[in-house]
GROMACS .gro file of C-alpha atoms in nm:
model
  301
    1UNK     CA    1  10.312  -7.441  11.631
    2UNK     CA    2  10.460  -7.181  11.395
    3UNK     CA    3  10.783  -7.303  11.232
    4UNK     CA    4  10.962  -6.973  11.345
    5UNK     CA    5  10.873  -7.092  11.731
    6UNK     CA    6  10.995  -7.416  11.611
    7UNK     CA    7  11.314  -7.283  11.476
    8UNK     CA    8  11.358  -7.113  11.808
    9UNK     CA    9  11.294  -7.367  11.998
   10UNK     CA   10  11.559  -7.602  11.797
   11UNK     CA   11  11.848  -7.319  11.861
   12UNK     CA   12  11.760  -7.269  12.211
   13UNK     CA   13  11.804  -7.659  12.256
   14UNK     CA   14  12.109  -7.626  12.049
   15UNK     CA   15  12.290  -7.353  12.323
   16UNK     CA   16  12.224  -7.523  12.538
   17UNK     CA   17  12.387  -7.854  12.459
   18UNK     CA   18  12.682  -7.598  12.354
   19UNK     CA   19  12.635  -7.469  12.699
   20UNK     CA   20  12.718  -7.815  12.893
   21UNK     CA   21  13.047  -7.887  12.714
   22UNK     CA   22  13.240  -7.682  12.959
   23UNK     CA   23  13.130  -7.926  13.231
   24UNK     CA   24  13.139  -8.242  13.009
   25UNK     CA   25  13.488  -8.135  12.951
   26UNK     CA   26  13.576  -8.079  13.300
   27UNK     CA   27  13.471  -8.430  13.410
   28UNK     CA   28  13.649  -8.571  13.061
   29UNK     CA   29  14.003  -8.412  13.160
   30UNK     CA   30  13.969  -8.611  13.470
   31UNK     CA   31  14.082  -8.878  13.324
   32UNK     CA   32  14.215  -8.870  12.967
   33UNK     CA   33  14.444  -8.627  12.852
   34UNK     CA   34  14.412  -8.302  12.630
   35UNK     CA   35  14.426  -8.427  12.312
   36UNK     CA   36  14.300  -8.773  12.317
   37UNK     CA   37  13.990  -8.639  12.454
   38UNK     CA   38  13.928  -8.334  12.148
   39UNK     CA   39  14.057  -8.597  11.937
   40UNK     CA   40  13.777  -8.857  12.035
   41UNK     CA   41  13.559  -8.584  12.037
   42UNK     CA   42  13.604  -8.467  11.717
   43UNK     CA   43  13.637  -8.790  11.497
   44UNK     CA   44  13.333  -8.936  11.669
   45UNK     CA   45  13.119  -8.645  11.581
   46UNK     CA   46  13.257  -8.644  11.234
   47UNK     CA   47  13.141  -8.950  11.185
   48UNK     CA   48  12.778  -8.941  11.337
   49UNK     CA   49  12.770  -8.606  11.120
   50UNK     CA   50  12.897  -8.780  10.795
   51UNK     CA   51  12.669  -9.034  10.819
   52UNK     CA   52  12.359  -8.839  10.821
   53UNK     CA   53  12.499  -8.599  10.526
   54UNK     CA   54  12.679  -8.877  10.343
   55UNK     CA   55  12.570  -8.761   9.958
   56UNK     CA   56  12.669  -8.397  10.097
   57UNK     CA   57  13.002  -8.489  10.196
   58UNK     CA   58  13.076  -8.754   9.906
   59UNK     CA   59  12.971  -8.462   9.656
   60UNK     CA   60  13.220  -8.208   9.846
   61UNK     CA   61  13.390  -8.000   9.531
   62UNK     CA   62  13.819  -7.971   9.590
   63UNK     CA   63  13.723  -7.648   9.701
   64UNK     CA   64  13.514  -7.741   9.988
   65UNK     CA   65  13.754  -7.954  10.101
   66UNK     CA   66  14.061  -7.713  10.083
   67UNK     CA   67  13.845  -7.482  10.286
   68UNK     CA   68  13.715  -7.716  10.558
   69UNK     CA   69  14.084  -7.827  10.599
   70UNK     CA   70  14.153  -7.404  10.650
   71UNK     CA   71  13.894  -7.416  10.893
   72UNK     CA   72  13.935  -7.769  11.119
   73UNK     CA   73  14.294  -7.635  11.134
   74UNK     CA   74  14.191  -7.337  11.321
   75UNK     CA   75  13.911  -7.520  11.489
   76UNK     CA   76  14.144  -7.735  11.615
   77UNK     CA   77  14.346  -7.490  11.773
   78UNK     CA   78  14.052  -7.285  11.972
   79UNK     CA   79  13.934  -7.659  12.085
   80UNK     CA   80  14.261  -7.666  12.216
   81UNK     CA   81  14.338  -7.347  12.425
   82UNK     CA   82  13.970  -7.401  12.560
   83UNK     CA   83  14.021  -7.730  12.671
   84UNK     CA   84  14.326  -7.617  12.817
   85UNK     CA   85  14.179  -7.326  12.985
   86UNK     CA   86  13.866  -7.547  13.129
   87UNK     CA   87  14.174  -7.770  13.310
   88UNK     CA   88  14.283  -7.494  13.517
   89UNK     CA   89  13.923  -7.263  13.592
   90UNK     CA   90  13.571  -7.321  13.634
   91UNK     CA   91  13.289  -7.450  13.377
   92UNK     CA   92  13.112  -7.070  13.444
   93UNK     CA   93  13.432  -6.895  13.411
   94UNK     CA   94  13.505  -7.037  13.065
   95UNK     CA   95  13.138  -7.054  12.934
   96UNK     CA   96  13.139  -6.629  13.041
   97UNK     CA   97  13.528  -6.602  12.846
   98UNK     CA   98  13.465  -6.774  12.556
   99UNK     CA   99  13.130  -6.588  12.474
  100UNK     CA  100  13.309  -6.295  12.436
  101UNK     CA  101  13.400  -6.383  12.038
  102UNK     CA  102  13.054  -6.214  11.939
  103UNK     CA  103  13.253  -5.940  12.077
  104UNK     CA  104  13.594  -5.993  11.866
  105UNK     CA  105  13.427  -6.049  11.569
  106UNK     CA  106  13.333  -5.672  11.547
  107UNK     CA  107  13.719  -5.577  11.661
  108UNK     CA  108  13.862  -5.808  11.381
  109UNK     CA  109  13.674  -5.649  11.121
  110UNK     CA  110  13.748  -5.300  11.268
  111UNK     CA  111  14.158  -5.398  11.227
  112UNK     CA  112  14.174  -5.601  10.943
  113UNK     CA  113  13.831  -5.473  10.729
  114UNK     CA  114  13.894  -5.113  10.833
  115UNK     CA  115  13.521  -5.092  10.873
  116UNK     CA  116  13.456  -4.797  11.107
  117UNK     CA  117  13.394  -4.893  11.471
  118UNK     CA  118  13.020  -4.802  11.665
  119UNK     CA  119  12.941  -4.646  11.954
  120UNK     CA  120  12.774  -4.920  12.043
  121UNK     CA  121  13.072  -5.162  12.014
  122UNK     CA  122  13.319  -4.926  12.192
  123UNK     CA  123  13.053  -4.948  12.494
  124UNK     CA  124  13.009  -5.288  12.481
  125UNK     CA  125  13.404  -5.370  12.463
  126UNK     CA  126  13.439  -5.113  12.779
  127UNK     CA  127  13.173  -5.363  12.975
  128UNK     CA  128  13.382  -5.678  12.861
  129UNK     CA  129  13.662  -5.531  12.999
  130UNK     CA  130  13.550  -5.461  13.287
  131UNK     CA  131  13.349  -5.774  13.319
  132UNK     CA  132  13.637  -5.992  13.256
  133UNK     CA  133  13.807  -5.778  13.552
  134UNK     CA  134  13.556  -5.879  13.803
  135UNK     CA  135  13.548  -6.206  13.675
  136UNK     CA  136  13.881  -6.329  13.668
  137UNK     CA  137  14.138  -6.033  13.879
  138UNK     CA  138  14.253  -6.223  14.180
  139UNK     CA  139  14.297  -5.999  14.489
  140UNK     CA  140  14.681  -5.976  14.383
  141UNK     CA  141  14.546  -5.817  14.034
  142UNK     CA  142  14.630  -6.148  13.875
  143UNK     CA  143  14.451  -6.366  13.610
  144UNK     CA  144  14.446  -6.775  13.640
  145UNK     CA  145  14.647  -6.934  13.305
  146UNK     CA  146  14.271  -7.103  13.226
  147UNK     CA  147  14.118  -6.794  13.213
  148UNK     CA  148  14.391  -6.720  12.946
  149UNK     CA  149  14.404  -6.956  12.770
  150UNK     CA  150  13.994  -6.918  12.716
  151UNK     CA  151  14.034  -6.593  12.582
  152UNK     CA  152  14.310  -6.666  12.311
  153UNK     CA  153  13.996  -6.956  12.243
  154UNK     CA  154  13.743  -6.700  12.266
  155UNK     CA  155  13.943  -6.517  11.996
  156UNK     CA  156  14.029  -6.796  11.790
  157UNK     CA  157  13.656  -6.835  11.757
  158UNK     CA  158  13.642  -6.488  11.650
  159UNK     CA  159  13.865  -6.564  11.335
  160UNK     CA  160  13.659  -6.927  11.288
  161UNK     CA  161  13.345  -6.721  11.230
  162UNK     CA  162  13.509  -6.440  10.989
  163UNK     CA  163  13.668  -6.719  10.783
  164UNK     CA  164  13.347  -6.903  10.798
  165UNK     CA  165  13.171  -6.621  10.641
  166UNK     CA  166  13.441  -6.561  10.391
  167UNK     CA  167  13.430  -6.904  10.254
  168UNK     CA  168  13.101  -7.074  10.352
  169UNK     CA  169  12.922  -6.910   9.970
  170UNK     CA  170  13.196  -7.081   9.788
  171UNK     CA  171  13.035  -7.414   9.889
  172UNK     CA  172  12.818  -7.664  10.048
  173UNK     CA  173  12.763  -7.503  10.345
  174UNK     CA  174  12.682  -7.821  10.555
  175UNK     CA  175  12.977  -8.035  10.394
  176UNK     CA  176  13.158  -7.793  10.510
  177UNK     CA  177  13.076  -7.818  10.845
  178UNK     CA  178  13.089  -8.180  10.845
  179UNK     CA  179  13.467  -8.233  10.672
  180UNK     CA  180  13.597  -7.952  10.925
  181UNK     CA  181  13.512  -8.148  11.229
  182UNK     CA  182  13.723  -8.436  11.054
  183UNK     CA  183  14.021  -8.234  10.983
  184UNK     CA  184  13.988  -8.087  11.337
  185UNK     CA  185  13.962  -8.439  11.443
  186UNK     CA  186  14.300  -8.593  11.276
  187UNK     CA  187  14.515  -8.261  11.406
  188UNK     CA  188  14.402  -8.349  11.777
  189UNK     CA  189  14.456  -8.718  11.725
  190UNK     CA  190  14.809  -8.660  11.576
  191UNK     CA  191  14.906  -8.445  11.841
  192UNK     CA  192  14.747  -8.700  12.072
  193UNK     CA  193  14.972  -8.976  11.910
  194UNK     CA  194  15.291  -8.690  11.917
  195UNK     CA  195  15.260  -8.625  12.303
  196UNK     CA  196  15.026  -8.830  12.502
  197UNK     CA  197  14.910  -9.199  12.505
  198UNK     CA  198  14.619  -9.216  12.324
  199UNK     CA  199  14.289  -9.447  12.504
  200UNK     CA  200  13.913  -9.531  12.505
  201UNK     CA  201  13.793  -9.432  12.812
  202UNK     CA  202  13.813  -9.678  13.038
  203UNK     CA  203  13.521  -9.555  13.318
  204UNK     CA  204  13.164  -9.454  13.309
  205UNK     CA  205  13.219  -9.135  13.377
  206UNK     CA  206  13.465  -9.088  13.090
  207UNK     CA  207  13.274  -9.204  12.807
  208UNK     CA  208  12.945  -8.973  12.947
  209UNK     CA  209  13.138  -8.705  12.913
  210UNK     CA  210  13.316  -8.831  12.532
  211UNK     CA  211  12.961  -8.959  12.459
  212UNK     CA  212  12.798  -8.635  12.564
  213UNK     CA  213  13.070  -8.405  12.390
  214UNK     CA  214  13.043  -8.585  12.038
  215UNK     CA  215  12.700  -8.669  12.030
  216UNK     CA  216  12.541  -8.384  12.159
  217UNK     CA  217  12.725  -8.108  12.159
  218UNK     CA  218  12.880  -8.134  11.856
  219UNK     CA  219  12.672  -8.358  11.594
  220UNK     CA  220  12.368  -8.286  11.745
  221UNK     CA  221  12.386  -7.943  11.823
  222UNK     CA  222  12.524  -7.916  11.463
  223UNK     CA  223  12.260  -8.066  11.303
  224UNK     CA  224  11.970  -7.851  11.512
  225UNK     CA  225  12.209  -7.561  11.375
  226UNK     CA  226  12.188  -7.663  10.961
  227UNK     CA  227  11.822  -7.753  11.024
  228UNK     CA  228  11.700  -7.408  11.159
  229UNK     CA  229  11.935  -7.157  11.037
  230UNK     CA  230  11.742  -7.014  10.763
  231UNK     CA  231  11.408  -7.006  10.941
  232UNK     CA  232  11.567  -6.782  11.263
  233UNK     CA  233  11.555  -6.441  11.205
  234UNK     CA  234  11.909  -6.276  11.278
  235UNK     CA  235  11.795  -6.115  11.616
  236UNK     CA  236  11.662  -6.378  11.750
  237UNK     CA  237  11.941  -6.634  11.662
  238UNK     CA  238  12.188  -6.376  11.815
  239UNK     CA  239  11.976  -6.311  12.184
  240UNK     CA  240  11.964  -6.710  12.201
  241UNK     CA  241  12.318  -6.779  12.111
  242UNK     CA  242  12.405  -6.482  12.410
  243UNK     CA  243  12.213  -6.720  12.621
  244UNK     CA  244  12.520  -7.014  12.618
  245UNK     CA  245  12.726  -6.811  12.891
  246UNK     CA  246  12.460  -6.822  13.128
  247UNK     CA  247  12.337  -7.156  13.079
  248UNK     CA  248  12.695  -7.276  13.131
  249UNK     CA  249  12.652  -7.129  13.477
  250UNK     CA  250  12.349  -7.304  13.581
  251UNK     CA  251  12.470  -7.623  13.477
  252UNK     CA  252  12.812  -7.584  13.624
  253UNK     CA  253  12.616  -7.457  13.956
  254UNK     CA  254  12.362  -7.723  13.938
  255UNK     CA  255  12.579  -8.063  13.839
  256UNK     CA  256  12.973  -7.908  13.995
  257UNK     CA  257  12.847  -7.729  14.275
  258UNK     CA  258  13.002  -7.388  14.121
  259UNK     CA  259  12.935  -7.056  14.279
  260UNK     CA  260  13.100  -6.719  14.190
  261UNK     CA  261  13.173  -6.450  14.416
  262UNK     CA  262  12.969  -6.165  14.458
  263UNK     CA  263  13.231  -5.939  14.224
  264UNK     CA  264  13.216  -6.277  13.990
  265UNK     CA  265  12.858  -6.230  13.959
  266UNK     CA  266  12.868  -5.848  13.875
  267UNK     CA  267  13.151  -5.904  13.635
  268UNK     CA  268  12.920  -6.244  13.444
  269UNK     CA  269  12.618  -6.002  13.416
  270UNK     CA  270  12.852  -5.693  13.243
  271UNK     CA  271  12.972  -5.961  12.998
  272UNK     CA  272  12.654  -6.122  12.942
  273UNK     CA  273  12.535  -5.733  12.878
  274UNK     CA  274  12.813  -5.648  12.631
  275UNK     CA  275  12.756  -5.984  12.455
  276UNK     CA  276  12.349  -5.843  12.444
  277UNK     CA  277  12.424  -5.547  12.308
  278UNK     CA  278  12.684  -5.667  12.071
  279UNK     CA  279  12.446  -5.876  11.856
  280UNK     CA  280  12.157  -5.649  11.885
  281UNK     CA  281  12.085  -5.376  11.815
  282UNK     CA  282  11.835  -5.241  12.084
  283UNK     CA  283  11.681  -4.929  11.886
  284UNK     CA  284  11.582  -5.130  11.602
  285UNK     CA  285  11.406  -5.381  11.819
  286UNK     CA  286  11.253  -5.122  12.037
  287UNK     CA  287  11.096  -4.951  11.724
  288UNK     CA  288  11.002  -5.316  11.559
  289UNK     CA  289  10.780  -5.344  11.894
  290UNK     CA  290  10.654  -5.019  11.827
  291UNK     CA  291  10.551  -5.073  11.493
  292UNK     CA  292  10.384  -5.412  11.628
  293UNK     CA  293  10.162  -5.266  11.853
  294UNK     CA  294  10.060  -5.027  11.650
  295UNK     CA  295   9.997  -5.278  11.378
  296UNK     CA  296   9.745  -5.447  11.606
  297UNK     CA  297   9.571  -5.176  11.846
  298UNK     CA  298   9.194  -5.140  11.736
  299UNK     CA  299   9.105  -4.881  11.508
  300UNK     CA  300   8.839  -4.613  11.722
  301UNK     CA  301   8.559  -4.625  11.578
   0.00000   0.00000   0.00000
């Protein structure tokens, strides 16, 4: 198998472990509280992470870790308005909201790069709007606090990524990753310690969902990440990361029993479209194609 199938392959299996968290979460929250359950999260994929890049993060300059602290401080915070928002609306609902930060990214650098905005953008930003109308409007033209507090997440993540790229060539990129999930990890469990009653889980269904939010969503789907970044070209990476939303649905539908209404459904297709279109750019792909088949078609003889 080629190792660009591979690579594909490896992030596909990656979204969708980042897809399931929503519902991991959801069955978490039922019985520990917000922050002991990031907090466990967190620390326990720090660890599993550490472990396998041990000489990475031992070697990690002051610089690294100045910037990893930066960044677990604002992971922290998009861990928590998500986990907050998945308390009070569905798995789908948040796995559609918080894919919308491929869309913020763009508006972020439009305010604060003062990089001129695309067509393209401004019609995908007018089908998120829209999108997150049908999704989330009640009939009284009123959105649920989860759906929110998603957003502000979804945004947060916007910021994560433009820091992330602002930072991530000043260093080991994988230490990095590895020492944020700790500092992420000692801000939930201080605020766990602050407000709440920090626990183990103490039932089956807890520690599944702990278990299955450290170890596979986070330090596994981290690792798959660092191993096949560099061999995924950027439009590929970007139409399988669009995927998550989707595959948040189907297991939300599939393990919760979830269904959207038929404006729901209308609304998750228009984001999962402006999501599409934000991280690719369909001409260029179209003509690539092109240029493929002509590439191969048989000379006439």
């Amino acid at each position: 198998m080629r190792t660009e199938i591979k690579a594909d392959l490896m992030m596909l299996g990656a979204t969708m472990l980042w897809a399931s968290s929503y519902l991991f979460t959801k069955v978490g929250l039922q019985s520990l509280e917000t922050f002991n359950l990031i907090a466990l999260r967190l620390l326990i994929a720090f660890l599993l992470s550490a472990l396998v890049f041990h000489k990475r993060v031992r070697n990690a300059s002051w610089s690294t870790l100045s910037s990893a602290f930066v960044l677990g401080s604002i992971l922290f915070l998009c861990f928590v308005f998500i986990t907050f928002g998945v308390r009070s609306t569905s798995a789908s609902n948040a796995g559609f909201l918080v894919g919308l930060s491929v869309i913020f990214v763009p508006i972020l650098s439009i305010l604060f790069l003062k990089k001129r905005p695309e067509a393209r953008l401004l019609l995908c930003i007018g089908l998120a709007i829209i999108g997150i109308g049908l999704l989330t409007l009640t009939s009284s033209l009123t959105i649920n606090q989860g759906d929110i507090y998603c957003l502000l997440g979804s945004l947060l993540f916007a910021v994560h990524m433009l820091v992330t790229g602002s930072v991530v060539k000043q260093g080991d990129a994988i230490a990095l990753g590895v020492l944020q999930l700790g500092f992420a990890g000692l801000w939930a469990l201080s605020f766990s310690f602050l407000m709440e009653t920090p626990k183990l889980p103490d039932t089956f269904d807890a520690w599944t969902s702990i278990l299955g939010l450290s170890v596979l969503c986070s330090a596994v789907a981290f690792v798959l990440q660092a191993s096949v970044q560099k061999y995924a070209s950027p439009t590929r990476t970007a139409l399988i990361f669009g995927m998550e939303p989707l595959f948040a649905a189907i297991f939300a539908f599939v393990f919760a029993g979830e269904t959207l209404t038929s404006r729901g459904y209308v609304g998750a297709a228009l984001l999962l479209l402006s999501v599409f279109l934000a991280q690719t750019d369909v001409k260029k792909l179209f003509d690539g194609k092109r240029l493929a088949v002509k590439k191969h078609r048989p000379v006439s003889k």
